[in-house]
Amino acid sequence: MAEEGQHIFWNKLKWTDDKKGILSFAEARGVPNIEFGTPPQFGGPEGKVSPQDLYVASLNTCYLTTLLGTMGHMGISLLSYESEAEGIMERKEYKELRRAPANEISKITLRIKIKADAPKEQVKLLLKHTGRRCAVENSIKSEVVVETTIL
């Protein structure tokens, strides 16, 4: 049960075989299951979404949904929006004792094309505030770069 000011997001997964599984969400919300797997770069199957894909996608989708909420409160309509997100995963060496090298997604670049029924300067400001309000961006350690084209 969530406490005051908290929201709970739930999922479960089941390993199916080899390097694959199924990710399930709250059935009451009608969210479809997602088949996932180890990335092909690490010997996983083709045609499956990977944890790394989901990580990068979570920032991309959170950015839009946060923007929509902010625009709704301000009475601004979104006319068009497209974005792509690219995450760079690299092997990091750690100077701390007893910590082995590990992969991490060190940087995510969002490339956004947006058109709204507001002046371009106001849209720029909205996008800046969106980054500050996006729960996923506030929760990750990856560097986030946002490149925008305001139409």
PDB file of C-alpha atoms in Angstrom, residues 5-76:
ATOM      1  CA  GLY A   5       2.739  11.151  -1.612  1.00  0.00           C
ATOM      2  CA  GLN A   6       3.887   7.779  -2.962  1.00  0.00           C
ATOM      3  CA  HIS A   7       2.921   5.893  -6.098  1.00  0.00           C
ATOM      4  CA  ILE A   8       3.704   2.220  -6.631  1.00  0.00           C
ATOM      5  CA  PHE A   9       4.575   0.757 -10.024  1.00  0.00           C
ATOM      6  CA  TRP A  10       4.593  -3.017 -10.212  1.00  0.00           C
ATOM      7  CA  ASN A  11       5.790  -5.686 -12.598  1.00  0.00           C
ATOM      8  CA  LYS A  12       6.927  -9.270 -12.470  1.00  0.00           C
ATOM      9  CA  LEU A  13       8.947 -11.447 -14.758  1.00  0.00           C
ATOM     10  CA  LYS A  14       9.226 -15.098 -15.575  1.00  0.00           C
ATOM     11  CA  TRP A  15      12.207 -16.780 -17.170  1.00  0.00           C
ATOM     12  CA  THR A  16      11.021 -18.849 -20.128  1.00  0.00           C
ATOM     13  CA  ASP A  17      14.127 -20.405 -21.642  1.00  0.00           C
ATOM     14  CA  ASP A  18      17.750 -19.798 -22.534  1.00  0.00           C
ATOM     15  CA  LYS A  19      18.205 -16.010 -22.410  1.00  0.00           C
ATOM     16  CA  LYS A  20      14.540 -14.943 -22.592  1.00  0.00           C
ATOM     17  CA  GLY A  21      11.604 -14.153 -20.368  1.00  0.00           C
ATOM     18  CA  ILE A  22       8.231 -12.444 -20.084  1.00  0.00           C
ATOM     19  CA  LEU A  23       7.662  -9.179 -18.239  1.00  0.00           C
ATOM     20  CA  SER A  24       4.123  -8.681 -16.897  1.00  0.00           C
ATOM     21  CA  PHE A  25       2.428  -5.607 -15.504  1.00  0.00           C
ATOM     22  CA  ALA A  26      -0.720  -5.006 -13.464  1.00  0.00           C
ATOM     23  CA  GLU A  27      -3.385  -6.930 -15.367  1.00  0.00           C
ATOM     24  CA  ALA A  28      -6.137  -4.617 -14.161  1.00  0.00           C
ATOM     25  CA  ARG A  29      -4.584  -1.823 -16.222  1.00  0.00           C
ATOM     26  CA  GLY A  30      -4.674  -3.922 -19.395  1.00  0.00           C
ATOM     27  CA  VAL A  31      -0.961  -3.533 -20.104  1.00  0.00           C
ATOM     28  CA  PRO A  32       0.327  -6.227 -22.476  1.00  0.00           C
ATOM     29  CA  ASN A  33       3.161  -8.544 -21.528  1.00  0.00           C
ATOM     30  CA  ILE A  34       6.572  -7.908 -23.054  1.00  0.00           C
ATOM     31  CA  GLU A  35       8.888 -10.677 -24.198  1.00  0.00           C
ATOM     32  CA  PHE A  36      12.458  -9.705 -23.423  1.00  0.00           C
ATOM     33  CA  GLY A  37      15.886 -11.170 -23.742  1.00  0.00           C
ATOM     34  CA  THR A  38      19.559 -10.630 -23.311  1.00  0.00           C
ATOM     35  CA  PRO A  39      20.803  -8.199 -25.990  1.00  0.00           C
ATOM     36  CA  PRO A  40      22.129  -9.896 -29.150  1.00  0.00           C
ATOM     37  CA  GLN A  41      25.500  -8.231 -28.434  1.00  0.00           C
ATOM     38  CA  PHE A  42      25.738 -10.537 -25.411  1.00  0.00           C
ATOM     39  CA  GLY A  43      24.506 -13.721 -27.046  1.00  0.00           C
ATOM     40  CA  GLY A  44      20.787 -13.105 -26.684  1.00  0.00           C
ATOM     41  CA  PRO A  45      18.092 -13.719 -29.285  1.00  0.00           C
ATOM     42  CA  GLU A  46      17.195 -11.328 -32.091  1.00  0.00           C
ATOM     43  CA  GLY A  47      13.723  -9.818 -32.068  1.00  0.00           C
ATOM     44  CA  LYS A  48      13.367  -9.345 -28.300  1.00  0.00           C
ATOM     45  CA  VAL A  49      13.437  -6.123 -26.343  1.00  0.00           C
ATOM     46  CA  SER A  50      16.362  -5.976 -23.900  1.00  0.00           C
ATOM     47  CA  PRO A  51      16.666  -4.422 -20.438  1.00  0.00           C
ATOM     48  CA  GLN A  52      18.892  -1.782 -22.032  1.00  0.00           C
ATOM     49  CA  ASP A  53      16.171  -0.990 -24.600  1.00  0.00           C
ATOM     50  CA  LEU A  54      13.636  -0.612 -21.791  1.00  0.00           C
ATOM     51  CA  TYR A  55      15.964   1.636 -19.783  1.00  0.00           C
ATOM     52  CA  VAL A  56      16.474   4.044 -22.681  1.00  0.00           C
ATOM     53  CA  ALA A  57      12.779   3.860 -23.639  1.00  0.00           C
ATOM     54  CA  SER A  58      11.714   4.661 -20.074  1.00  0.00           C
ATOM     55  CA  LEU A  59      13.446   8.043 -20.293  1.00  0.00           C
ATOM     56  CA  ASN A  60      12.052   8.737 -23.768  1.00  0.00           C
ATOM     57  CA  THR A  61       8.467   7.946 -22.755  1.00  0.00           C
ATOM     58  CA  CYS A  62       8.701   9.676 -19.376  1.00  0.00           C
ATOM     59  CA  TYR A  63       9.885  12.861 -21.040  1.00  0.00           C
ATOM     60  CA  LEU A  64       6.805  12.964 -23.274  1.00  0.00           C
ATOM     61  CA  THR A  65       4.294  12.065 -20.561  1.00  0.00           C
ATOM     62  CA  THR A  66       5.792  14.666 -18.211  1.00  0.00           C
ATOM     63  CA  LEU A  67       5.644  17.274 -20.973  1.00  0.00           C
ATOM     64  CA  LEU A  68       1.991  16.410 -21.665  1.00  0.00           C
ATOM     65  CA  GLY A  69       1.120  16.888 -18.000  1.00  0.00           C
ATOM     66  CA  THR A  70       2.858  20.258 -17.831  1.00  0.00           C
ATOM     67  CA  MET A  71       1.283  21.459 -21.072  1.00  0.00           C
ATOM     68  CA  GLY A  72      -2.148  20.345 -19.887  1.00  0.00           C
ATOM     69  CA  HIS A  73      -1.815  22.404 -16.709  1.00  0.00           C
ATOM     70  CA  MET A  74      -0.792  25.417 -18.787  1.00  0.00           C
ATOM     71  CA  GLY A  75      -3.550  25.020 -21.380  1.00  0.00           C
ATOM     72  CA  ILE A  76      -1.080  24.505 -24.239  1.00  0.00           C
TER      73      ILE A  76
END
